[in-house]
Amino acid sequence: MTQRDADAAPDATPQIPQRRVLVTEIPGPRSRELSSRRLRAVAQGVSSTVQTYVDAAAGAIVRDVDGNCLIDLGSGIAVTSIGHAAPALIEAVSEQVARFSHTCFMVAPYEGYVAVCEELAELTPGRHEKRSALFNSGAEAVENAVKIARHATGRQAVAVFDHAYHGRTNLTMALTAKNFPYKDRFGPFAPEVYRVPMSYPLRDPKGMTGEQAAARAIDQLSVQVGAENLACVLVEPIQGEGGFVVPAPGFLPTLASWCAEHGIIFVADEIQSGFARTGAWFACDHEGVVPDLVTTAKGIAGGLPLAAVTGRAELMDAVHVGGLGGTYGGNPVSCAGALAAIRTMRELDLPAAARRIEAQVRPRLDSMAKRHSGIAEVRGRGAMLAIELADPDGLRPDASSAQAIARACHAKGVIVLTCGTWGNVIRLLPPLVISGDLLDEGLDVLEQAAVDVLG
Ligand SMILES: *Cc1c(COP(=O)(O)O)cnc(C)c1O
């Protein structure tokens, strides 16, 4: 906390005008000072996208310690969908932390946990009877989804896809596709994980349908693993870290019905794509796919750490009493944050806001792609949109241009993130409450950065 904030009334909420303001170069002197302190205290394995240190944030603006105000088109990786410092979140979390901050739900339970599970039952795909269990991080939710699927089926094998990202714990490293930086020299990894091809329209054979891409994966699983050995198929309905890969229509429904036929649990990892981000409450909703289990985290609680596994009551309740849990899982402050975030998403109709963002952003990305042959594809859904940088003929990934464009945006006060198996995708994940003007200004900067880098 800065001295300025410490002097303010304790309940003062940061009021930051929703404008990009650059008062120093980025990073400025105070950020550079913090960077050198950091070098002596923080493990270098933990990296940061931008080198500017945050002082406060509100709406879609992040103010740094030098007074620069940056446009946030990353939302802390799809977390602050309701915007920074959302008033409902501040109020609910402050009230809860003053009432009690922890009892451990496994020791002495409380209403907030139950209410979050009720909301999850209401909002996740499907009208069947559901149960939820709450955790701290996305990776922990994915680990627990696999535990539940194995327990409920008595089977061990887990199927995952090329380009998948499911976390950084030991089991989730095994589930994640990309070696560097996530897995390199961190093995050995958990066994009984089988990887099959994803539907990746840009890089699949021309004209391959979603059904055909699913058949390709299903054939490999049938031959190499055996349907009867599979506990679950785990898939991101739109891949996040892997490059915002949107499978061709038909891929997810075909996989889901094959799973149902063979008693395999279909698990949708909606940690990045969920909670209004793609223009529906969940990305599975776009094709009417109803997963057996859904993992959620990121956008669920407006920035407080919370994650969940939600699924069919008979699967979730198959686990013995005491088989699921953790000290902090479903922390009361995080639950208060989630209830406020979900209320805000409903009140402001943030799924519709995500669709409006798509209507504004996609034409601009399309026109960039028309101008620059190095932009191989514009893809995504709702407020989860990306451009893939690649050589126009061979589709050879162009990570250096993607990184250069991102760095140019950062220097001009716009936070954008990259992703993709080859690091050659620029992704946009703005807060869903961003104004049209601010979004346009951020896109102006991105467009100019692309011209500077690609010519
Ligand atoms: C971020 C992410 C995870 C891991 O979540 P953490 O909270 O970082 O552990 C898992 N799956 C997907 C799809 C994600 O985007």
Short mmCIF file of C-alpha atoms and ligand atoms in Angstrom, two decimals:
data_model
loop_
_atom_site.label_atom_id
_atom_site.label_comp_id
_atom_site.label_asym_id
_atom_site.label_seq_id
_atom_site.Cartn_x
_atom_site.Cartn_y
_atom_site.Cartn_z
CA MET A 1 0.00 0.00 0.00
CA THR A 2 1.35 3.43 -0.83
CA GLN A 3 1.51 6.22 1.72
CA ARG A 4 -1.21 8.03 -0.19
CA ASP A 5 -3.60 5.11 0.19
CA ALA A 6 -2.63 4.55 3.80
CA ASP A 7 -3.58 8.14 4.57
CA ALA A 8 -6.96 7.80 2.91
CA ALA A 9 -10.04 6.62 4.75
CA PRO A 10 -9.88 2.82 5.05
CA ASP A 11 -13.04 2.36 3.02
CA ALA A 12 -11.97 4.66 0.20
CA THR A 13 -12.37 2.92 -3.14
CA PRO A 14 -9.89 3.85 -5.84
CA GLN A 15 -11.60 6.21 -8.24
CA ILE A 16 -9.57 6.09 -11.40
CA PRO A 17 -10.75 7.89 -14.52
CA GLN A 18 -11.26 5.42 -17.36
CA ARG A 19 -8.55 6.92 -19.54
CA ARG A 20 -5.07 5.87 -20.66
CA VAL A 21 -2.55 8.30 -19.15
CA LEU A 22 1.22 8.05 -19.62
CA VAL A 23 3.26 10.29 -17.32
CA THR A 24 6.62 8.45 -17.48
CA GLU A 25 8.13 5.92 -19.83
CA ILE A 26 6.94 2.39 -19.07
CA PRO A 27 8.24 1.03 -16.79
CA GLY A 28 8.87 4.26 -14.91
CA PRO A 29 11.47 4.92 -12.20
CA ARG A 30 9.46 3.58 -9.25
CA SER A 31 8.63 0.40 -11.15
CA ARG A 32 12.28 -0.06 -12.08
CA GLU A 33 13.23 0.36 -8.43
CA LEU A 34 10.74 -2.36 -7.48
CA SER A 35 12.11 -4.60 -10.23
CA SER A 36 15.55 -4.44 -8.70
CA ARG A 37 14.19 -5.16 -5.20
CA ARG A 38 12.30 -8.05 -6.72
CA LEU A 39 15.44 -9.58 -8.20
CA ARG A 40 16.84 -10.00 -4.72
CA ALA A 41 13.66 -11.37 -3.14
CA VAL A 42 11.40 -13.11 -5.67
CA ALA A 43 12.28 -16.39 -7.33
CA GLN A 44 12.98 -15.75 -10.99
CA GLY A 45 10.88 -18.76 -12.00
CA VAL A 46 7.87 -16.52 -11.35
CA SER A 47 7.61 -14.11 -14.28
CA SER A 48 5.45 -11.08 -15.14
CA THR A 49 4.04 -9.95 -18.46
CA VAL A 50 4.63 -6.25 -17.81
CA GLN A 51 7.45 -4.70 -15.79
CA THR A 52 5.30 -1.95 -14.32
CA TYR A 53 4.08 -2.35 -10.73
CA VAL A 54 0.44 -1.84 -9.82
CA ASP A 55 -0.69 0.81 -7.38
CA ALA A 56 -4.47 0.57 -7.87
CA ALA A 57 -7.00 -0.52 -10.46
CA ALA A 58 -10.62 0.27 -11.28
CA GLY A 59 -12.87 -0.76 -14.14
CA ALA A 60 -10.59 -1.47 -17.10
CA ILE A 61 -7.73 0.75 -15.94
CA VAL A 62 -4.63 -0.32 -14.01
CA ARG A 63 -2.67 2.54 -12.45
CA ASP A 64 1.00 1.91 -11.81
CA VAL A 65 3.25 3.23 -9.05
CA ASP A 66 4.52 6.02 -11.31
CA GLY A 67 0.98 7.25 -12.01
CA ASN A 68 0.64 5.78 -15.50
CA CYS A 69 -2.84 4.48 -16.27
CA LEU A 70 -2.86 1.40 -18.49
CA ILE A 71 -5.79 -0.06 -20.40
CA ASP A 72 -6.25 -3.63 -19.21
CA LEU A 73 -7.08 -5.99 -22.07
CA GLY A 74 -6.02 -9.06 -20.08
CA SER A 75 -8.14 -8.94 -16.90
CA GLY A 76 -5.38 -10.71 -14.97
CA ILE A 77 -5.92 -13.70 -17.31
CA ALA A 78 -9.72 -13.60 -17.63
CA VAL A 79 -10.31 -13.04 -13.92
CA THR A 80 -11.61 -9.51 -13.40
CA SER A 81 -14.50 -9.84 -15.82
CA ILE A 82 -16.68 -7.57 -13.65
CA GLY A 83 -13.92 -4.92 -13.75
CA HIS A 84 -11.38 -3.93 -11.13
CA ALA A 85 -12.71 -2.55 -7.85
CA ALA A 86 -16.31 -3.39 -8.69
CA PRO A 87 -18.36 -1.70 -5.94
CA ALA A 88 -20.47 -4.80 -5.20
CA LEU A 89 -17.32 -6.87 -4.75
CA ILE A 90 -15.66 -4.36 -2.44
CA GLU A 91 -18.75 -4.15 -0.28
CA ALA A 92 -19.40 -7.90 -0.04
CA VAL A 93 -15.78 -8.83 0.60
CA SER A 94 -15.25 -6.08 3.18
CA GLU A 95 -18.40 -7.07 5.03
CA GLN A 96 -17.39 -10.74 5.03
CA VAL A 97 -13.80 -10.20 6.12
CA ALA A 98 -15.07 -8.17 9.06
CA ARG A 99 -17.56 -10.90 10.02
CA PHE A 100 -15.15 -13.85 9.73
CA SER A 101 -12.36 -14.68 7.31
CA HIS A 102 -11.93 -18.40 7.93
CA THR A 103 -13.33 -21.30 9.87
CA CYS A 104 -12.58 -24.03 7.30
CA PHE A 105 -15.74 -25.44 5.73
CA MET A 106 -14.58 -28.93 6.77
CA VAL A 107 -14.54 -27.79 10.42
CA ALA A 108 -17.41 -25.32 10.77
CA PRO A 109 -19.52 -24.65 7.66
CA TYR A 110 -21.19 -21.40 6.58
CA GLU A 111 -23.90 -20.21 4.18
CA GLY A 112 -21.67 -18.57 1.51
CA TYR A 113 -20.21 -21.91 0.41
CA VAL A 114 -23.67 -23.44 0.04
CA ALA A 115 -24.94 -20.38 -1.85
CA VAL A 116 -22.03 -20.49 -4.34
CA CYS A 117 -22.78 -24.18 -5.00
CA GLU A 118 -26.45 -23.28 -5.56
CA GLU A 119 -25.42 -20.63 -8.09
CA LEU A 120 -23.12 -23.10 -9.86
CA ALA A 121 -25.98 -25.61 -10.14
CA GLU A 122 -28.18 -22.91 -11.61
CA LEU A 123 -25.69 -21.45 -14.11
CA THR A 124 -23.66 -24.40 -15.44
CA PRO A 125 -24.99 -26.28 -18.49
CA GLY A 126 -27.81 -28.79 -18.04
CA ARG A 127 -30.91 -28.94 -15.85
CA HIS A 128 -30.02 -32.20 -14.05
CA GLU A 129 -29.44 -32.51 -10.32
CA LYS A 130 -25.95 -31.18 -9.51
CA ARG A 131 -23.46 -30.94 -6.66
CA SER A 132 -20.32 -28.84 -6.33
CA ALA A 133 -17.10 -28.84 -4.32
CA LEU A 134 -14.98 -25.68 -3.94
CA PHE A 135 -11.21 -25.31 -4.13
CA ASN A 136 -8.53 -22.60 -4.32
CA SER A 137 -7.15 -22.74 -7.83
CA GLY A 138 -8.03 -23.97 -11.27
CA ALA A 139 -5.38 -26.67 -11.15
CA GLU A 140 -6.81 -27.96 -7.89
CA ALA A 141 -10.29 -28.11 -9.41
CA VAL A 142 -8.99 -30.08 -12.41
CA GLU A 143 -7.14 -32.51 -10.11
CA ASN A 144 -10.34 -33.06 -8.17
CA ALA A 145 -12.42 -33.55 -11.31
CA VAL A 146 -10.04 -36.37 -12.26
CA LYS A 147 -10.22 -37.84 -8.74
CA ILE A 148 -14.02 -37.81 -8.89
CA ALA A 149 -14.14 -39.30 -12.40
CA ARG A 150 -11.77 -42.11 -11.39
CA HIS A 151 -13.65 -42.82 -8.20
CA ALA A 152 -17.07 -42.81 -9.87
CA THR A 153 -16.02 -45.04 -12.80
CA GLY A 154 -13.43 -47.29 -11.17
CA ARG A 155 -11.24 -46.58 -14.23
CA GLN A 156 -7.88 -44.84 -14.45
CA ALA A 157 -7.15 -43.46 -17.91
CA VAL A 158 -7.59 -39.76 -18.67
CA ALA A 159 -7.78 -38.36 -22.21
CA VAL A 160 -6.57 -34.84 -22.98
CA PHE A 161 -5.82 -32.90 -26.14
CA ASP A 162 -2.97 -31.31 -28.02
CA HIS A 163 -2.46 -27.66 -26.97
CA ALA A 164 -4.35 -28.26 -23.71
CA TYR A 165 -3.60 -26.27 -20.59
CA HIS A 166 -4.91 -27.50 -17.25
CA GLY A 167 -2.43 -26.16 -14.67
CA ARG A 168 1.00 -26.57 -13.09
CA THR A 169 0.60 -29.09 -10.26
CA ASN A 170 1.98 -32.57 -10.84
CA LEU A 171 -1.17 -34.17 -12.26
CA THR A 172 -2.12 -31.05 -14.21
CA MET A 173 1.39 -30.74 -15.68
CA ALA A 174 0.80 -34.21 -17.09
CA LEU A 175 -2.52 -32.99 -18.51
CA THR A 176 -1.00 -29.81 -19.98
CA ALA A 177 0.48 -30.22 -23.46
CA LYS A 178 3.24 -27.66 -23.73
CA ASN A 179 6.66 -28.52 -22.33
CA PHE A 180 8.32 -25.13 -21.98
CA PRO A 181 7.90 -23.34 -19.60
CA TYR A 182 5.30 -25.44 -17.79
CA LYS A 183 6.86 -28.91 -17.58
CA ASP A 184 10.50 -28.66 -18.55
CA ARG A 185 12.64 -30.69 -16.09
CA PHE A 186 9.76 -30.87 -13.58
CA GLY A 187 8.98 -34.55 -14.19
CA PRO A 188 8.31 -37.38 -13.66
CA PHE A 189 4.66 -36.81 -14.45
CA ALA A 190 1.54 -38.72 -13.43
CA PRO A 191 0.77 -41.85 -15.46
CA GLU A 192 -2.40 -42.87 -17.32
CA VAL A 193 -2.73 -39.62 -19.26
CA TYR A 194 -3.29 -39.98 -23.02
CA ARG A 195 -3.09 -37.09 -25.47
CA VAL A 196 -5.01 -36.99 -28.75
CA PRO A 197 -5.41 -34.40 -31.52
CA MET A 198 -7.61 -31.35 -30.95
CA SER A 199 -9.83 -29.81 -33.59
CA TYR A 200 -7.72 -26.84 -34.71
CA PRO A 201 -9.40 -25.55 -37.89
CA LEU A 202 -6.48 -23.35 -39.03
CA ARG A 203 -4.01 -26.24 -38.88
CA ASP A 204 -6.24 -29.24 -39.63
CA PRO A 205 -6.64 -30.55 -43.18
CA LYS A 206 -8.81 -28.11 -45.19
CA GLY A 207 -12.51 -28.76 -44.80
CA MET A 208 -12.16 -31.16 -41.86
CA THR A 209 -15.43 -30.97 -39.91
CA GLY A 210 -15.78 -31.07 -36.14
CA GLU A 211 -17.28 -34.54 -36.41
CA GLN A 212 -14.27 -35.74 -38.41
CA ALA A 213 -11.84 -34.18 -35.95
CA ALA A 214 -13.69 -35.89 -33.09
CA ALA A 215 -13.61 -39.20 -34.96
CA ARG A 216 -9.83 -38.83 -35.33
CA ALA A 217 -9.45 -38.42 -31.55
CA ILE A 218 -11.97 -41.14 -30.75
CA ASP A 219 -10.25 -43.61 -33.05
CA GLN A 220 -6.91 -43.03 -31.34
CA LEU A 221 -8.46 -43.43 -27.92
CA SER A 222 -10.32 -46.60 -28.90
CA VAL A 223 -7.23 -48.19 -30.39
CA GLN A 224 -4.53 -47.00 -28.00
CA VAL A 225 -6.39 -46.88 -24.67
CA GLY A 226 -9.75 -48.63 -25.00
CA ALA A 227 -13.00 -46.83 -24.17
CA GLU A 228 -13.62 -49.23 -21.26
CA ASN A 229 -10.39 -48.03 -19.57
CA LEU A 230 -11.17 -44.33 -19.78
CA ALA A 231 -12.36 -42.55 -16.64
CA CYS A 232 -12.79 -39.22 -18.38
CA VAL A 233 -12.19 -37.07 -21.43
CA LEU A 234 -11.03 -33.62 -20.33
CA VAL A 235 -11.34 -30.74 -22.78
CA GLU A 236 -11.35 -26.95 -22.83
CA PRO A 237 -14.37 -26.05 -24.99
CA ILE A 238 -12.29 -23.11 -26.21
CA GLN A 239 -8.61 -23.57 -25.44
CA GLY A 240 -7.01 -20.81 -23.38
CA GLU A 241 -3.22 -20.89 -23.00
CA GLY A 242 -3.01 -23.21 -26.03
CA GLY A 243 -3.99 -20.35 -28.34
CA PHE A 244 -7.73 -19.60 -28.09
CA VAL A 245 -8.34 -22.55 -30.36
CA VAL A 246 -12.06 -22.87 -31.12
CA PRO A 247 -12.88 -26.42 -32.22
CA ALA A 248 -14.93 -26.80 -35.39
CA PRO A 249 -18.70 -27.08 -34.77
CA GLY A 250 -19.67 -30.66 -34.01
CA PHE A 251 -16.39 -31.58 -32.30
CA LEU A 252 -17.61 -31.16 -28.71
CA PRO A 253 -21.09 -32.72 -29.21
CA THR A 254 -19.56 -35.75 -30.98
CA LEU A 255 -17.04 -36.28 -28.20
CA ALA A 256 -19.69 -35.84 -25.53
CA SER A 257 -22.03 -38.39 -27.07
CA TRP A 258 -19.20 -40.91 -27.55
CA CYS A 259 -18.38 -40.48 -23.85
CA ALA A 260 -22.02 -41.01 -22.86
CA GLU A 261 -22.18 -44.18 -24.97
CA HIS A 262 -19.15 -45.68 -23.22
CA GLY A 263 -19.67 -44.55 -19.62
CA ILE A 264 -16.77 -42.08 -19.87
CA ILE A 265 -17.10 -38.88 -17.84
CA PHE A 266 -17.03 -35.82 -20.12
CA VAL A 267 -15.25 -33.02 -18.25
CA ALA A 268 -15.33 -29.47 -19.60
CA ASP A 269 -12.53 -27.27 -18.28
CA GLU A 270 -14.28 -23.88 -18.37
CA ILE A 271 -11.74 -22.21 -16.11
CA GLN A 272 -10.84 -19.60 -18.73
CA SER A 273 -13.91 -19.73 -20.99
CA GLY A 274 -16.58 -19.75 -18.28
CA PHE A 275 -18.60 -17.11 -16.47
CA ALA A 276 -19.87 -14.95 -19.32
CA ARG A 277 -16.50 -14.58 -21.05
CA THR A 278 -17.53 -16.02 -24.43
CA GLY A 279 -20.96 -14.39 -24.67
CA ALA A 280 -22.78 -17.23 -22.92
CA TRP A 281 -22.51 -18.26 -19.29
CA PHE A 282 -20.30 -21.16 -20.39
CA ALA A 283 -18.62 -21.92 -23.71
CA CYS A 284 -20.35 -25.35 -23.83
CA ASP A 285 -23.67 -23.49 -24.10
CA HIS A 286 -22.92 -22.35 -27.65
CA GLU A 287 -23.43 -25.90 -28.92
CA GLY A 288 -25.84 -27.09 -26.24
CA VAL A 289 -23.21 -29.48 -24.85
CA VAL A 290 -23.94 -30.69 -21.31
CA PRO A 291 -20.76 -31.94 -19.60
CA ASP A 292 -20.87 -34.47 -16.75
CA LEU A 293 -18.39 -32.36 -14.78
CA VAL A 294 -17.36 -28.71 -15.22
CA THR A 295 -14.32 -27.04 -13.70
CA THR A 296 -14.46 -23.29 -13.05
CA ALA A 297 -12.14 -20.71 -11.49
CA LYS A 298 -10.67 -17.45 -12.91
CA GLY A 299 -13.76 -15.24 -13.59
CA ILE A 300 -15.84 -16.78 -10.80
CA ALA A 301 -15.01 -14.41 -7.95
CA GLY A 302 -13.80 -11.09 -9.36
CA GLY A 303 -10.18 -11.73 -8.38
CA LEU A 304 -10.53 -13.67 -5.15
CA PRO A 305 -9.07 -17.16 -5.32
CA LEU A 306 -11.84 -19.70 -5.80
CA ALA A 307 -12.40 -22.73 -8.02
CA ALA A 308 -15.06 -25.39 -8.31
CA VAL A 309 -15.98 -28.76 -9.68
CA THR A 310 -19.68 -28.98 -10.52
CA GLY A 311 -21.35 -32.07 -11.86
CA ARG A 312 -24.00 -34.73 -11.91
CA ALA A 313 -25.16 -35.45 -8.37
CA GLU A 314 -24.65 -39.21 -8.72
CA LEU A 315 -21.00 -38.76 -9.78
CA MET A 316 -20.13 -36.08 -7.24
CA ASP A 317 -21.85 -37.96 -4.43
CA ALA A 318 -20.10 -41.22 -5.36
CA VAL A 319 -17.05 -40.03 -3.42
CA HIS A 320 -16.97 -41.17 0.22
CA VAL A 321 -17.54 -38.64 3.00
CA GLY A 322 -14.28 -36.80 3.68
CA GLY A 323 -12.76 -37.73 0.30
CA LEU A 324 -12.77 -34.14 -1.02
CA GLY A 325 -11.67 -30.89 0.57
CA GLY A 326 -8.77 -28.73 1.70
CA THR A 327 -8.06 -26.14 4.38
CA TYR A 328 -8.96 -23.06 2.35
CA GLY A 329 -11.28 -24.50 -0.30
CA GLY A 330 -14.38 -22.29 -0.53
CA ASN A 331 -12.92 -19.68 1.81
CA PRO A 332 -15.76 -17.44 3.08
CA VAL A 333 -14.22 -14.23 1.71
CA SER A 334 -13.80 -15.83 -1.73
CA CYS A 335 -17.38 -17.09 -1.57
CA ALA A 336 -18.64 -13.60 -0.74
CA GLY A 337 -16.62 -12.35 -3.71
CA ALA A 338 -18.13 -15.00 -5.99
CA LEU A 339 -21.69 -14.21 -4.92
CA ALA A 340 -21.09 -10.50 -5.58
CA ALA A 341 -19.38 -11.21 -8.91
CA ILE A 342 -22.17 -13.49 -10.09
CA ARG A 343 -24.82 -10.98 -9.00
CA THR A 344 -22.97 -8.29 -10.96
CA MET A 345 -22.76 -10.54 -14.04
CA ARG A 346 -26.51 -11.09 -13.90
CA GLU A 347 -27.44 -7.47 -13.19
CA LEU A 348 -25.23 -6.05 -15.93
CA ASP A 349 -25.99 -8.97 -18.28
CA LEU A 350 -22.31 -9.57 -18.90
CA PRO A 351 -22.87 -12.40 -21.39
CA ALA A 352 -24.53 -9.76 -23.61
CA ALA A 353 -21.65 -7.36 -22.88
CA ALA A 354 -19.20 -10.02 -24.11
CA ARG A 355 -21.19 -10.34 -27.34
CA ARG A 356 -21.10 -6.56 -27.80
CA ILE A 357 -17.33 -6.62 -27.28
CA GLU A 358 -17.03 -9.27 -29.98
CA ALA A 359 -19.13 -7.14 -32.36
CA GLN A 360 -16.77 -4.23 -31.78
CA VAL A 361 -13.42 -6.05 -31.74
CA ARG A 362 -13.77 -8.74 -34.40
CA PRO A 363 -14.22 -6.37 -37.37
CA ARG A 364 -11.12 -4.46 -36.30
CA LEU A 365 -9.06 -7.64 -35.97
CA ASP A 366 -10.42 -8.81 -39.33
CA SER A 367 -9.30 -5.58 -40.98
CA MET A 368 -5.84 -5.97 -39.38
CA ALA A 369 -5.67 -9.50 -40.81
CA LYS A 370 -6.66 -8.17 -44.22
CA ARG A 371 -3.84 -5.65 -44.11
CA HIS A 372 -1.12 -7.97 -42.71
CA SER A 373 -0.58 -11.34 -44.35
CA GLY A 374 1.38 -12.34 -41.22
CA ILE A 375 -1.90 -12.56 -39.29
CA ALA A 376 -3.02 -16.06 -40.22
CA GLU A 377 -6.32 -16.10 -38.36
CA VAL A 378 -8.71 -14.12 -36.19
CA ARG A 379 -10.61 -16.39 -33.84
CA GLY A 380 -12.35 -16.75 -30.50
CA ARG A 381 -15.75 -16.00 -29.13
CA GLY A 382 -17.28 -13.12 -27.20
CA ALA A 383 -14.63 -11.26 -25.22
CA MET A 384 -12.12 -14.09 -25.73
CA LEU A 385 -10.58 -13.14 -29.09
CA ALA A 386 -7.15 -13.63 -30.62
CA ILE A 387 -4.96 -13.29 -33.67
CA GLU A 388 -2.47 -15.98 -34.65
CA LEU A 389 0.77 -14.73 -36.19
CA ALA A 390 2.16 -17.11 -38.77
CA ASP A 391 3.77 -17.21 -42.15
CA PRO A 392 0.92 -17.02 -44.72
CA ASP A 393 2.01 -20.01 -46.79
CA GLY A 394 3.48 -22.66 -44.52
CA LEU A 395 1.74 -21.38 -41.35
CA ARG A 396 5.14 -21.37 -39.67
CA PRO A 397 4.44 -19.80 -36.24
CA ASP A 398 5.81 -16.27 -35.81
CA ALA A 399 6.36 -15.87 -32.09
CA SER A 400 8.82 -13.02 -32.44
CA SER A 401 6.25 -10.74 -34.12
CA ALA A 402 3.61 -11.65 -31.56
CA GLN A 403 5.98 -10.87 -28.69
CA ALA A 404 7.15 -7.63 -30.37
CA ILE A 405 3.55 -6.45 -30.89
CA ALA A 406 2.68 -7.25 -27.27
CA ARG A 407 5.76 -5.42 -25.98
CA ALA A 408 4.93 -2.38 -28.13
CA CYS A 409 1.42 -2.32 -26.63
CA HIS A 410 2.82 -2.52 -23.10
CA ALA A 411 5.17 0.39 -23.77
CA LYS A 412 2.16 2.44 -24.94
CA GLY A 413 0.11 1.58 -21.86
CA VAL A 414 -2.05 -1.29 -23.07
CA ILE A 415 -1.86 -4.66 -21.36
CA VAL A 416 -2.28 -7.52 -23.83
CA LEU A 417 -1.29 -11.15 -23.32
CA THR A 418 0.16 -13.71 -25.67
CA CYS A 419 -0.57 -17.44 -25.72
CA GLY A 420 -0.38 -20.44 -28.01
CA THR A 421 1.72 -23.58 -28.17
CA TRP A 422 4.32 -21.63 -30.15
CA GLY A 423 3.81 -18.31 -28.32
CA ASN A 424 2.56 -16.75 -31.55
CA VAL A 425 -0.96 -15.73 -30.54
CA ILE A 426 -2.07 -12.36 -29.15
CA ARG A 427 -5.17 -12.71 -27.04
CA LEU A 428 -7.66 -10.15 -25.82
CA LEU A 429 -9.56 -10.69 -22.56
CA PRO A 430 -10.89 -7.26 -21.60
CA PRO A 431 -13.00 -6.74 -18.52
CA LEU A 432 -16.59 -7.18 -19.71
CA VAL A 433 -17.49 -3.75 -18.31
CA ILE A 434 -14.98 -1.86 -20.47
CA SER A 435 -16.46 1.14 -22.30
CA GLY A 436 -16.58 1.14 -26.09
CA ASP A 437 -14.31 4.20 -26.22
CA LEU A 438 -11.61 2.73 -24.02
CA LEU A 439 -11.73 -0.53 -25.94
CA ASP A 440 -11.35 1.37 -29.20
CA GLU A 441 -8.37 3.25 -27.82
CA GLY A 442 -6.74 -0.03 -26.79
CA LEU A 443 -7.37 -1.44 -30.26
CA ASP A 444 -5.88 1.70 -31.88
CA VAL A 445 -2.67 0.99 -29.97
CA LEU A 446 -2.71 -2.68 -30.97
CA GLU A 447 -3.33 -1.77 -34.60
CA GLN A 448 -0.44 0.70 -34.64
CA ALA A 449 1.84 -1.85 -32.93
CA ALA A 450 1.00 -4.36 -35.67
CA VAL A 451 1.86 -1.77 -38.34
CA ASP A 452 5.15 -0.97 -36.60
CA VAL A 453 6.12 -4.64 -36.33
CA LEU A 454 4.65 -6.17 -39.49
CA GLY A 455 5.00 -3.15 -41.78
C1 LIG B 1 -5.74 -21.03 -15.81
C2 LIG B 1 -6.27 -22.35 -16.18
C3 LIG B 1 -6.11 -23.47 -15.34
C4 LIG B 1 -5.33 -23.41 -14.07
O1 LIG B 1 -5.87 -22.51 -13.14
P1 LIG B 1 -4.96 -21.96 -11.93
O2 LIG B 1 -5.93 -21.18 -11.10
O3 LIG B 1 -3.90 -21.13 -12.55
O4 LIG B 1 -4.43 -23.16 -11.24
C5 LIG B 1 -6.68 -24.66 -15.74
N1 LIG B 1 -7.38 -24.76 -16.88
C6 LIG B 1 -7.55 -23.71 -17.71
C7 LIG B 1 -8.36 -23.88 -18.95
C8 LIG B 1 -7.00 -22.48 -17.40
O5 LIG B 1 -7.14 -21.43 -18.23
#
